[in-house]
Amino acid sequence: MSDEHGTPDTSDIPAGSPGGPRPEPLRFFGTTWVRHDGGYAARRVGVAVGALAAAAGSCLVLRFAYQGLRIADVGGFVIALVVVMFAVCTALAFRHTWDGFTRRTAADPERQASLRGLLTIGFVGSLLAYFLRSLIEAPGEKLLREDYERARAAYARRSTRRTGNPARRGRRS
């Protein structure tokens, strides 16, 4: 969108291109997911490597936190509680992120607000879901492709021309 007027930014659309629905851009991929061109494969590899590296770095940070708890000698119960909390939050964040890539969920702001803390704690799960999804396709591509194909089909139905004069048609009994 153009910041000045609130109109769609058409600077990257070639002149004379056909009308109709435009695909939504994906983070890190733009609209290369439509035709799998413009470095799509390289971007998928980069996203997969980046997500895995971020997850590995995050696990290293969590390891330092665990060592800090051991050094502080807070007790076995507290350490077990923290480990279980991170494991459960990571699993829930993975599931939530994976579901967001595979199916539409109702946009409930209250639910999102209540999950924000859990997803923040389980950020490693979200990174791992992003990594695994990028091995299959661009994360979120499936849902956007379904929407785009549906919009293209609706546009094609609306824009097809009728043949003949409808006033000349006889009434069907």
Tab-separated table of N, CA and C in Angstrom:
chain	number	residue	atom	x	y	z
A	1	MET	N	0.831	-1.171	0.000
A	1	MET	CA	0.000	0.000	0.000
A	1	MET	C	0.878	1.237	0.000
A	2	SER	N	0.432	2.218	-0.668
A	2	SER	CA	1.141	3.482	-0.669
A	2	SER	C	0.858	4.189	0.650
A	3	ASP	N	1.901	4.679	1.293
A	3	ASP	CA	1.734	5.330	2.585
A	3	ASP	C	0.990	6.655	2.467
A	4	GLU	N	1.146	7.323	1.348
A	4	GLU	CA	0.572	8.656	1.218
A	4	GLU	C	-0.936	8.648	1.010
A	5	HIS	N	-1.435	7.754	0.163
A	5	HIS	CA	-2.834	7.842	-0.234
A	5	HIS	C	-3.668	6.636	0.170
A	6	GLY	N	-3.047	5.577	0.680
A	6	GLY	CA	-3.797	4.396	1.043
A	6	GLY	C	-4.230	3.577	-0.156
A	7	THR	N	-3.564	3.757	-1.275
A	7	THR	CA	-3.890	2.998	-2.473
A	7	THR	C	-2.897	1.866	-2.652
A	8	PRO	N	-3.294	0.809	-3.343
A	8	PRO	CA	-2.364	-0.298	-3.531
A	8	PRO	C	-1.119	0.141	-4.288
A	9	ASP	N	0.018	-0.385	-3.855
A	9	ASP	CA	1.286	-0.089	-4.510
A	9	ASP	C	1.408	-0.984	-5.738
A	10	THR	N	1.402	-0.403	-6.912
A	10	THR	CA	1.458	-1.171	-8.154
A	10	THR	C	2.771	-0.970	-8.869
A	11	SER	N	3.814	-0.562	-8.150
A	11	SER	CA	5.092	-0.281	-8.797
A	11	SER	C	5.756	-1.544	-9.327
A	12	ASP	N	5.456	-2.713	-8.716
A	12	ASP	CA	6.092	-3.940	-9.171
A	12	ASP	C	5.250	-4.704	-10.192
A	13	ILE	N	4.093	-4.177	-10.558
A	13	ILE	CA	3.226	-4.839	-11.520
A	13	ILE	C	3.549	-4.311	-12.914
A	14	PRO	N	3.866	-5.215	-13.859
A	14	PRO	CA	4.195	-4.751	-15.202
A	14	PRO	C	2.994	-4.119	-15.879
A	15	ALA	N	3.277	-3.161	-16.768
A	15	ALA	CA	2.224	-2.474	-17.501
A	15	ALA	C	1.527	-3.468	-18.416
A	16	GLY	N	0.225	-3.346	-18.524
A	16	GLY	CA	-0.528	-4.216	-19.407
A	16	GLY	C	-0.840	-5.575	-18.804
A	17	SER	N	-0.597	-5.752	-17.523
A	17	SER	CA	-0.906	-7.041	-16.912
A	17	SER	C	-2.418	-7.151	-16.742
A	18	PRO	N	-2.942	-8.373	-16.826
A	18	PRO	CA	-4.387	-8.532	-16.726
A	18	PRO	C	-4.895	-8.176	-15.334
A	19	GLY	N	-6.155	-7.785	-15.270
A	19	GLY	CA	-6.758	-7.447	-13.993
A	19	GLY	C	-7.066	-8.696	-13.210
A	20	GLY	N	-7.716	-8.505	-12.105
A	20	GLY	CA	-8.089	-9.650	-11.290
A	20	GLY	C	-7.426	-9.605	-9.943
A	21	PRO	N	-7.641	-10.653	-9.182
A	21	PRO	CA	-7.083	-10.679	-7.825
A	21	PRO	C	-5.565	-10.754	-7.839
A	22	ARG	N	-4.953	-10.131	-6.879
A	22	ARG	CA	-3.498	-10.159	-6.726
A	22	ARG	C	-3.164	-11.025	-5.516
A	23	PRO	N	-2.120	-11.818	-5.616
A	23	PRO	CA	-1.752	-12.671	-4.479
A	23	PRO	C	-1.189	-11.845	-3.326
A	24	GLU	N	-1.452	-12.315	-2.114
A	24	GLU	CA	-0.885	-11.663	-0.934
A	24	GLU	C	0.572	-12.066	-0.787
A	25	PRO	N	1.425	-11.145	-0.410
A	25	PRO	CA	2.827	-11.521	-0.189
A	25	PRO	C	2.999	-12.255	1.141
A	26	LEU	N	3.930	-13.192	1.139
A	26	LEU	CA	4.310	-13.920	2.346
A	26	LEU	C	5.606	-13.345	2.883
A	27	ARG	N	5.771	-13.394	4.198
A	27	ARG	CA	7.014	-12.926	4.806
A	27	ARG	C	8.175	-13.750	4.252
A	28	PHE	N	9.227	-13.085	3.851
A	28	PHE	CA	10.456	-13.645	3.286
A	28	PHE	C	10.297	-14.134	1.842
A	29	PHE	N	9.061	-14.256	1.332
A	29	PHE	CA	8.858	-14.817	0.007
A	29	PHE	C	8.203	-13.848	-0.967
A	30	GLY	N	7.559	-12.823	-0.476
A	30	GLY	CA	6.844	-11.926	-1.363
A	30	GLY	C	5.746	-12.693	-2.075
A	31	THR	N	5.670	-12.537	-3.389
A	31	THR	CA	4.689	-13.285	-4.171
A	31	THR	C	5.352	-14.368	-5.013
A	32	THR	N	6.580	-14.739	-4.677
A	32	THR	CA	7.258	-15.793	-5.437
A	32	THR	C	6.613	-17.154	-5.202
A	33	TRP	N	5.776	-17.286	-4.180
A	33	TRP	CA	5.124	-18.559	-3.890
A	33	TRP	C	4.092	-18.933	-4.941
A	34	VAL	N	3.623	-17.970	-5.715
A	34	VAL	CA	2.573	-18.249	-6.694
A	34	VAL	C	3.104	-19.162	-7.801
A	35	ARG	N	4.219	-18.779	-8.403
A	35	ARG	CA	4.783	-19.565	-9.515
A	35	ARG	C	6.079	-20.276	-9.141
A	36	HIS	N	6.480	-20.167	-7.884
A	36	HIS	CA	7.749	-20.758	-7.413
A	36	HIS	C	8.921	-20.274	-8.261
A	37	ASP	N	8.937	-18.969	-8.503
A	37	ASP	CA	10.017	-18.364	-9.281
A	37	ASP	C	10.705	-17.300	-8.437
A	38	GLY	N	11.676	-16.632	-9.009
A	38	GLY	CA	12.332	-15.525	-8.314
A	38	GLY	C	13.118	-15.949	-7.088
A	39	GLY	N	13.754	-17.099	-7.151
A	39	GLY	CA	14.559	-17.545	-6.025
A	39	GLY	C	13.751	-18.201	-4.923
A	40	TYR	N	12.606	-18.736	-5.260
A	40	TYR	CA	11.730	-19.363	-4.269
A	40	TYR	C	12.443	-20.489	-3.520
A	41	ALA	N	13.107	-21.367	-4.255
A	41	ALA	CA	13.790	-22.505	-3.617
A	41	ALA	C	14.905	-22.025	-2.685
A	42	ALA	N	15.670	-21.059	-3.138
A	42	ALA	CA	16.749	-20.526	-2.300
A	42	ALA	C	16.186	-19.845	-1.050
A	43	ARG	N	15.070	-19.172	-1.201
A	43	ARG	CA	14.449	-18.529	-0.042
A	43	ARG	C	13.953	-19.571	0.957
A	44	ARG	N	13.382	-20.665	0.439
A	44	ARG	CA	12.922	-21.721	1.345
A	44	ARG	C	14.078	-22.333	2.110
A	45	VAL	N	15.185	-22.559	1.418
A	45	VAL	CA	16.372	-23.103	2.083
A	45	VAL	C	16.872	-22.107	3.125
A	46	GLY	N	16.905	-20.836	2.763
A	46	GLY	CA	17.362	-19.808	3.697
A	46	GLY	C	16.469	-19.702	4.915
A	47	VAL	N	15.169	-19.779	4.713
A	47	VAL	CA	14.232	-19.715	5.835
A	47	VAL	C	14.392	-20.942	6.725
A	48	ALA	N	14.558	-22.111	6.123
A	48	ALA	CA	14.730	-23.333	6.912
A	48	ALA	C	16.010	-23.268	7.741
A	49	VAL	N	17.101	-22.865	7.115
A	49	VAL	CA	18.374	-22.770	7.827
A	49	VAL	C	18.299	-21.697	8.919
A	50	GLY	N	17.697	-20.573	8.597
A	50	GLY	CA	17.569	-19.492	9.579
A	50	GLY	C	16.722	-19.891	10.774
A	51	ALA	N	15.599	-20.557	10.518
A	51	ALA	CA	14.734	-20.982	11.625
A	51	ALA	C	15.430	-22.027	12.490
A	52	LEU	N	16.144	-22.948	11.851
A	52	LEU	CA	16.853	-23.967	12.620
A	52	LEU	C	18.001	-23.353	13.429
A	53	ALA	N	18.705	-22.405	12.831
A	53	ALA	CA	19.796	-21.735	13.556
A	53	ALA	C	19.241	-20.923	14.734
A	54	ALA	N	18.115	-20.247	14.522
A	54	ALA	CA	17.506	-19.482	15.612
A	54	ALA	C	17.031	-20.413	16.724
A	55	ALA	N	16.477	-21.570	16.358
A	55	ALA	CA	16.046	-22.534	17.371
A	55	ALA	C	17.246	-23.080	18.143
A	56	ALA	N	18.333	-23.367	17.437
A	56	ALA	CA	19.536	-23.871	18.112
A	56	ALA	C	20.113	-22.806	19.043
A	57	GLY	N	20.169	-21.569	18.588
A	57	GLY	CA	20.646	-20.478	19.441
A	57	GLY	C	19.751	-20.285	20.659
A	58	SER	N	18.450	-20.425	20.459
A	58	SER	CA	17.506	-20.295	21.567
A	58	SER	C	17.696	-21.405	22.583
A	59	CYS	N	17.944	-22.617	22.093
A	59	CYS	CA	18.204	-23.731	23.022
A	59	CYS	C	19.486	-23.498	23.811
A	60	LEU	N	20.466	-22.875	23.186
A	60	LEU	CA	21.703	-22.552	23.884
A	60	LEU	C	21.439	-21.540	25.006
A	61	VAL	N	20.622	-20.547	24.709
A	61	VAL	CA	20.261	-19.564	25.732
A	61	VAL	C	19.498	-20.233	26.874
A	62	LEU	N	18.591	-21.150	26.533
A	62	LEU	CA	17.860	-21.868	27.581
A	62	LEU	C	18.799	-22.744	28.409
A	63	ARG	N	19.811	-23.283	27.776
A	63	ARG	CA	20.810	-24.085	28.505
A	63	ARG	C	21.552	-23.208	29.523
A	64	PHE	N	21.906	-21.995	29.107
A	64	PHE	CA	22.555	-21.072	30.041
A	64	PHE	C	21.631	-20.738	31.213
A	65	ALA	N	20.362	-20.568	30.936
A	65	ALA	CA	19.400	-20.292	32.006
A	65	ALA	C	19.310	-21.477	32.964
A	66	TYR	N	19.296	-22.681	32.410
A	66	TYR	CA	19.265	-23.883	33.242
A	66	TYR	C	20.520	-23.972	34.113
A	67	GLN	N	21.667	-23.685	33.523
A	67	GLN	CA	22.913	-23.713	34.297
A	67	GLN	C	22.896	-22.647	35.396
A	68	GLY	N	22.293	-21.517	35.106
A	68	GLY	CA	22.160	-20.472	36.122
A	68	GLY	C	21.320	-20.932	37.296
A	69	LEU	N	20.261	-21.675	37.000
A	69	LEU	CA	19.438	-22.221	38.080
A	69	LEU	C	20.215	-23.254	38.894
A	70	ARG	N	21.022	-24.057	38.225
A	70	ARG	CA	21.840	-25.058	38.940
A	70	ARG	C	22.871	-24.368	39.832
A	71	ILE	N	23.488	-23.329	39.301
A	71	ILE	CA	24.493	-22.608	40.088
A	71	ILE	C	23.841	-21.925	41.291
A	72	ALA	N	22.641	-21.402	41.102
A	72	ALA	CA	21.936	-20.733	42.192
A	72	ALA	C	21.427	-21.722	43.234
A	73	ASP	N	21.464	-22.995	42.917
A	73	ASP	CA	21.061	-24.059	43.836
A	73	ASP	C	19.656	-23.807	44.382
A	74	VAL	N	18.714	-23.619	43.440
A	74	VAL	CA	17.342	-23.325	43.833
A	74	VAL	C	16.571	-24.580	44.237
A	75	GLY	N	17.110	-25.735	43.964
A	75	GLY	CA	16.447	-26.982	44.354
A	75	GLY	C	15.929	-27.744	43.139
A	76	GLY	N	15.800	-29.020	43.323
A	76	GLY	CA	15.371	-29.895	42.240
A	76	GLY	C	13.949	-29.655	41.790
A	77	PHE	N	13.062	-29.305	42.727
A	77	PHE	CA	11.660	-29.078	42.374
A	77	PHE	C	11.518	-27.878	41.440
A	78	VAL	N	12.188	-26.791	41.744
A	78	VAL	CA	12.099	-25.580	40.918
A	78	VAL	C	12.685	-25.842	39.531
A	79	ILE	N	13.803	-26.537	39.464
A	79	ILE	CA	14.422	-26.845	38.177
A	79	ILE	C	13.487	-27.732	37.348
A	80	ALA	N	12.901	-28.754	37.986
A	80	ALA	CA	11.964	-29.632	37.277
A	80	ALA	C	10.749	-28.848	36.806
A	81	LEU	N	10.261	-27.946	37.616
A	81	LEU	CA	9.111	-27.125	37.254
A	81	LEU	C	9.423	-26.253	36.042
A	82	VAL	N	10.592	-25.645	36.031
A	82	VAL	CA	10.983	-24.785	34.905
A	82	VAL	C	11.147	-25.612	33.632
A	83	VAL	N	11.782	-26.776	33.730
A	83	VAL	CA	11.980	-27.632	32.554
A	83	VAL	C	10.645	-28.101	31.996
A	84	VAL	N	9.743	-28.537	32.869
A	84	VAL	CA	8.423	-28.992	32.419
A	84	VAL	C	7.649	-27.825	31.801
A	85	MET	N	7.747	-26.638	32.417
A	85	MET	CA	7.050	-25.477	31.869
A	85	MET	C	7.531	-25.166	30.450
A	86	PHE	N	8.850	-25.148	30.236
A	86	PHE	CA	9.354	-24.866	28.899
A	86	PHE	C	8.977	-25.967	27.920
A	87	ALA	N	8.971	-27.218	28.357
A	87	ALA	CA	8.611	-28.321	27.464
A	87	ALA	C	7.147	-28.238	27.048
A	88	VAL	N	6.275	-27.982	27.992
A	88	VAL	CA	4.843	-27.898	27.688
A	88	VAL	C	4.557	-26.682	26.815
A	89	CYS	N	5.131	-25.547	27.156
A	89	CYS	CA	4.905	-24.329	26.368
A	89	CYS	C	5.468	-24.471	24.954
A	90	THR	N	6.602	-25.151	24.819
A	90	THR	CA	7.179	-25.380	23.497
A	90	THR	C	6.268	-26.268	22.662
A	91	ALA	N	5.728	-27.322	23.258
A	91	ALA	CA	4.819	-28.210	22.537
A	91	ALA	C	3.544	-27.482	22.123
A	92	LEU	N	2.982	-26.690	23.018
A	92	LEU	CA	1.772	-25.941	22.687
A	92	LEU	C	2.033	-24.879	21.618
A	93	ALA	N	3.174	-24.208	21.702
A	93	ALA	CA	3.510	-23.204	20.692
A	93	ALA	C	3.731	-23.859	19.334
A	94	PHE	N	4.371	-25.022	19.316
A	94	PHE	CA	4.559	-25.751	18.064
A	94	PHE	C	3.207	-26.073	17.438
A	95	ARG	N	2.311	-26.627	18.241
A	95	ARG	CA	0.996	-27.017	17.730
A	95	ARG	C	0.206	-25.811	17.230
A	96	HIS	N	0.230	-24.733	17.982
A	96	HIS	CA	-0.497	-23.526	17.582
A	96	HIS	C	0.060	-22.957	16.278
A	97	THR	N	1.382	-22.901	16.164
A	97	THR	CA	2.011	-22.362	14.951
A	97	THR	C	1.738	-23.274	13.767
A	98	TRP	N	1.853	-24.578	13.957
A	98	TRP	CA	1.610	-25.534	12.870
A	98	TRP	C	0.165	-25.444	12.392
A	99	ASP	N	-0.777	-25.352	13.328
A	99	ASP	CA	-2.181	-25.215	12.942
A	99	ASP	C	-2.423	-23.923	12.178
A	100	GLY	N	-1.700	-22.882	12.519
A	100	GLY	CA	-1.839	-21.620	11.793
A	100	GLY	C	-1.373	-21.719	10.346
A	101	PHE	N	-0.485	-22.658	10.060
A	101	PHE	CA	-0.011	-22.861	8.686
A	101	PHE	C	-0.915	-23.790	7.894
A	102	THR	N	-1.674	-24.647	8.555
A	102	THR	CA	-2.415	-25.678	7.844
A	102	THR	C	-3.911	-25.418	7.748
A	103	ARG	N	-4.480	-24.635	8.648
A	103	ARG	CA	-5.918	-24.384	8.561
A	103	ARG	C	-6.249	-23.011	9.134
A	104	ARG	N	-7.385	-22.514	8.684
A	104	ARG	CA	-7.858	-21.219	9.164
A	104	ARG	C	-8.382	-21.369	10.585
A	105	THR	N	-7.993	-20.450	11.403
A	105	THR	CA	-8.521	-20.408	12.762
A	105	THR	C	-9.291	-19.107	12.925
A	106	ALA	N	-10.295	-19.156	13.762
A	106	ALA	CA	-11.093	-17.951	13.999
A	106	ALA	C	-10.212	-16.889	14.657
A	107	ALA	N	-10.295	-15.699	14.131
A	107	ALA	CA	-9.499	-14.591	14.667
A	107	ALA	C	-10.182	-14.063	15.928
A	108	ASP	N	-9.798	-14.625	17.056
A	108	ASP	CA	-10.358	-14.223	18.338
A	108	ASP	C	-9.287	-13.461	19.104
A	109	PRO	N	-9.405	-12.130	19.178
A	109	PRO	CA	-8.370	-11.334	19.837
A	109	PRO	C	-8.163	-11.700	21.309
A	110	GLU	N	-9.226	-12.084	21.999
A	110	GLU	CA	-9.083	-12.445	23.412
A	110	GLU	C	-8.257	-13.721	23.560
A	111	ARG	N	-8.499	-14.692	22.686
A	111	ARG	CA	-7.730	-15.939	22.749
A	111	ARG	C	-6.266	-15.676	22.412
A	112	GLN	N	-6.025	-14.843	21.400
A	112	GLN	CA	-4.652	-14.506	21.036
A	112	GLN	C	-3.937	-13.807	22.181
A	113	ALA	N	-4.638	-12.917	22.861
A	113	ALA	CA	-4.031	-12.210	23.990
A	113	ALA	C	-3.714	-13.175	25.133
A	114	SER	N	-4.595	-14.151	25.362
A	114	SER	CA	-4.336	-15.101	26.443
A	114	SER	C	-3.210	-16.069	26.097
A	115	LEU	N	-2.986	-16.329	24.808
A	115	LEU	CA	-1.920	-17.238	24.387
A	115	LEU	C	-0.571	-16.541	24.213
A	116	ARG	N	-0.560	-15.240	24.246
A	116	ARG	CA	0.673	-14.498	23.963
A	116	ARG	C	1.815	-14.894	24.899
A	117	GLY	N	1.565	-14.989	26.178
A	117	GLY	CA	2.604	-15.366	27.136
A	117	GLY	C	3.087	-16.783	26.917
A	118	LEU	N	2.154	-17.685	26.693
A	118	LEU	CA	2.508	-19.079	26.443
A	118	LEU	C	3.362	-19.218	25.187
A	119	LEU	N	2.980	-18.518	24.123
A	119	LEU	CA	3.741	-18.587	22.876
A	119	LEU	C	5.109	-17.933	23.018
A	120	THR	N	5.214	-16.938	23.874
A	120	THR	CA	6.507	-16.303	24.107
A	120	THR	C	7.439	-17.256	24.841
A	121	ILE	N	6.910	-17.956	25.818
A	121	ILE	CA	7.741	-18.913	26.552
A	121	ILE	C	8.134	-20.086	25.652
A	122	GLY	N	7.210	-20.529	24.808
A	122	GLY	CA	7.470	-21.669	23.934
A	122	GLY	C	7.969	-21.285	22.558
A	123	PHE	N	8.749	-20.216	22.469
A	123	PHE	CA	9.205	-19.708	21.178
A	123	PHE	C	10.015	-20.732	20.390
A	124	VAL	N	10.682	-21.654	21.056
A	124	VAL	CA	11.466	-22.680	20.352
A	124	VAL	C	10.531	-23.564	19.534
A	125	GLY	N	9.351	-23.866	20.061
A	125	GLY	CA	8.370	-24.659	19.323
A	125	GLY	C	7.896	-23.956	18.069
A	126	SER	N	7.691	-22.644	18.169
A	126	SER	CA	7.282	-21.888	16.981
A	126	SER	C	8.380	-21.892	15.923
A	127	LEU	N	9.626	-21.751	16.357
A	127	LEU	CA	10.740	-21.782	15.404
A	127	LEU	C	10.876	-23.156	14.745
A	128	LEU	N	10.687	-24.202	15.514
A	128	LEU	CA	10.768	-25.546	14.945
A	128	LEU	C	9.619	-25.820	13.977
A	129	ALA	N	8.419	-25.323	14.283
A	129	ALA	CA	7.294	-25.469	13.359
A	129	ALA	C	7.581	-24.716	12.061
A	130	TYR	N	8.150	-23.532	12.176
A	130	TYR	CA	8.504	-22.741	10.993
A	130	TYR	C	9.548	-23.490	10.157
A	131	PHE	N	10.540	-24.097	10.822
A	131	PHE	CA	11.569	-24.866	10.128
A	131	PHE	C	10.950	-26.050	9.387
A	132	LEU	N	10.143	-26.836	10.084
A	132	LEU	CA	9.564	-28.019	9.454
A	132	LEU	C	8.610	-27.662	8.322
A	133	ARG	N	7.853	-26.595	8.482
A	133	ARG	CA	6.917	-26.202	7.416
A	133	ARG	C	7.671	-25.704	6.196
A	134	SER	N	8.815	-25.061	6.404
A	134	SER	CA	9.581	-24.568	5.261
A	134	SER	C	10.232	-25.708	4.489
A	135	LEU	N	10.323	-26.893	5.067
A	135	LEU	CA	10.798	-28.048	4.316
A	135	LEU	C	9.738	-28.547	3.339
A	136	ILE	N	8.472	-28.298	3.647
A	136	ILE	CA	7.361	-28.742	2.803
A	136	ILE	C	6.990	-27.673	1.780
A	137	GLU	N	6.827	-26.453	2.245
A	137	GLU	CA	6.430	-25.320	1.409
A	137	GLU	C	6.754	-24.049	2.169
A	138	ALA	N	6.502	-22.920	1.550
A	138	ALA	CA	6.658	-21.659	2.270
A	138	ALA	C	5.607	-21.626	3.381
A	139	PRO	N	6.001	-21.316	4.614
A	139	PRO	CA	5.033	-21.313	5.710
A	139	PRO	C	3.860	-20.371	5.432
A	140	GLY	N	2.665	-20.937	5.401
A	140	GLY	CA	1.464	-20.168	5.108
A	140	GLY	C	1.044	-20.220	3.656
A	141	GLU	N	1.841	-20.850	2.804
A	141	GLU	CA	1.545	-20.886	1.361
A	141	GLU	C	0.244	-21.613	1.064
A	142	LYS	N	-0.011	-22.701	1.748
A	142	LYS	CA	-1.201	-23.508	1.474
A	142	LYS	C	-2.474	-22.676	1.617
A	143	LEU	N	-2.588	-21.948	2.699
A	143	LEU	CA	-3.791	-21.155	2.937
A	143	LEU	C	-3.916	-20.007	1.941
A	144	LEU	N	-2.804	-19.337	1.667
A	144	LEU	CA	-2.858	-18.240	0.704
A	144	LEU	C	-3.167	-18.747	-0.696
A	145	ARG	N	-2.635	-19.924	-1.050
A	145	ARG	CA	-2.910	-20.488	-2.370
A	145	ARG	C	-4.392	-20.826	-2.501
A	146	GLU	N	-4.989	-21.402	-1.461
A	146	GLU	CA	-6.425	-21.702	-1.497
A	146	GLU	C	-7.243	-20.425	-1.688
A	147	ASP	N	-6.902	-19.384	-0.935
A	147	ASP	CA	-7.621	-18.115	-1.061
A	147	ASP	C	-7.432	-17.508	-2.448
A	148	TYR	N	-6.210	-17.557	-2.941
A	148	TYR	CA	-5.909	-16.972	-4.248
A	148	TYR	C	-6.628	-17.733	-5.367
A	149	GLU	N	-6.623	-19.059	-5.314
A	149	GLU	CA	-7.318	-19.849	-6.336
A	149	GLU	C	-8.824	-19.594	-6.277
A	150	ARG	N	-9.366	-19.487	-5.072
A	150	ARG	CA	-10.792	-19.199	-4.918
A	150	ARG	C	-11.123	-17.824	-5.488
A	151	ALA	N	-10.271	-16.846	-5.222
A	151	ALA	CA	-10.504	-15.494	-5.738
A	151	ALA	C	-10.379	-15.458	-7.256
A	152	ARG	N	-9.415	-16.199	-7.796
A	152	ARG	CA	-9.268	-16.246	-9.265
A	152	ARG	C	-10.465	-16.906	-9.922
A	153	ALA	N	-10.973	-17.984	-9.320
A	153	ALA	CA	-12.152	-18.661	-9.877
A	153	ALA	C	-13.373	-17.745	-9.827
A	154	ALA	N	-13.548	-17.031	-8.720
A	154	ALA	CA	-14.672	-16.096	-8.605
A	154	ALA	C	-14.533	-14.971	-9.614
A	155	TYR	N	-13.321	-14.475	-9.811
A	155	TYR	CA	-13.099	-13.416	-10.794
A	155	TYR	C	-13.388	-13.925	-12.205
A	156	ALA	N	-12.980	-15.149	-12.496
A	156	ALA	CA	-13.233	-15.718	-13.822
A	156	ALA	C	-14.732	-15.873	-14.056
A	157	ARG	N	-15.477	-16.296	-13.043
A	157	ARG	CA	-16.935	-16.422	-13.187
A	157	ARG	C	-17.582	-15.063	-13.421
A	158	ARG	N	-17.114	-14.053	-12.714
A	158	ARG	CA	-17.708	-12.725	-12.859
A	158	ARG	C	-17.357	-12.075	-14.184
A	159	SER	N	-16.180	-12.379	-14.699
A	159	SER	CA	-15.720	-11.649	-15.884
A	159	SER	C	-15.997	-12.375	-17.195
A	160	THR	N	-16.574	-13.575	-17.159
A	160	THR	CA	-16.884	-14.247	-18.419
A	160	THR	C	-18.028	-13.524	-19.100
A	161	ARG	N	-17.942	-13.468	-20.384
A	161	ARG	CA	-18.948	-12.748	-21.171
A	161	ARG	C	-20.052	-13.705	-21.593
A	162	ARG	N	-21.248	-13.163	-21.590
A	162	ARG	CA	-22.368	-13.966	-22.072
A	162	ARG	C	-22.396	-13.882	-23.586
A	163	THR	N	-22.874	-14.921	-24.200
A	163	THR	CA	-23.000	-14.911	-25.656
A	163	THR	C	-24.459	-14.725	-26.023
A	164	GLY	N	-24.677	-13.965	-27.031
A	164	GLY	CA	-26.040	-13.752	-27.514
A	164	GLY	C	-26.784	-12.699	-26.719
A	165	ASN	N	-27.952	-12.398	-27.213
A	165	ASN	CA	-28.827	-11.419	-26.588
A	165	ASN	C	-29.766	-12.145	-25.643
A	166	PRO	N	-29.711	-11.890	-24.349
A	166	PRO	CA	-30.592	-12.612	-23.425
A	166	PRO	C	-32.063	-12.295	-23.640
A	167	ALA	N	-32.375	-11.147	-24.234
A	167	ALA	CA	-33.774	-10.791	-24.474
A	167	ALA	C	-34.395	-11.683	-25.531
A	168	ARG	N	-33.615	-12.233	-26.435
A	168	ARG	CA	-34.135	-13.083	-27.512
A	168	ARG	C	-34.397	-14.515	-27.061
A	169	ARG	N	-33.853	-14.878	-25.918
A	169	ARG	CA	-34.043	-16.260	-25.453
A	169	ARG	C	-35.504	-16.488	-25.093
A	170	GLY	N	-35.963	-17.639	-25.452
A	170	GLY	CA	-37.337	-17.997	-25.091
A	170	GLY	C	-37.394	-18.453	-23.660
A	171	ARG	N	-38.582	-18.385	-23.122
A	171	ARG	CA	-38.744	-18.842	-21.739
A	171	ARG	C	-38.771	-20.353	-21.723
A	172	ARG	N	-38.081	-20.895	-20.727
A	172	ARG	CA	-38.062	-22.347	-20.575
A	172	ARG	C	-39.190	-22.771	-19.664
A	173	SER	N	-39.839	-23.835	-20.047
A	173	SER	CA	-40.953	-24.316	-19.222
A	173	SER	C	-40.575	-25.548	-18.466
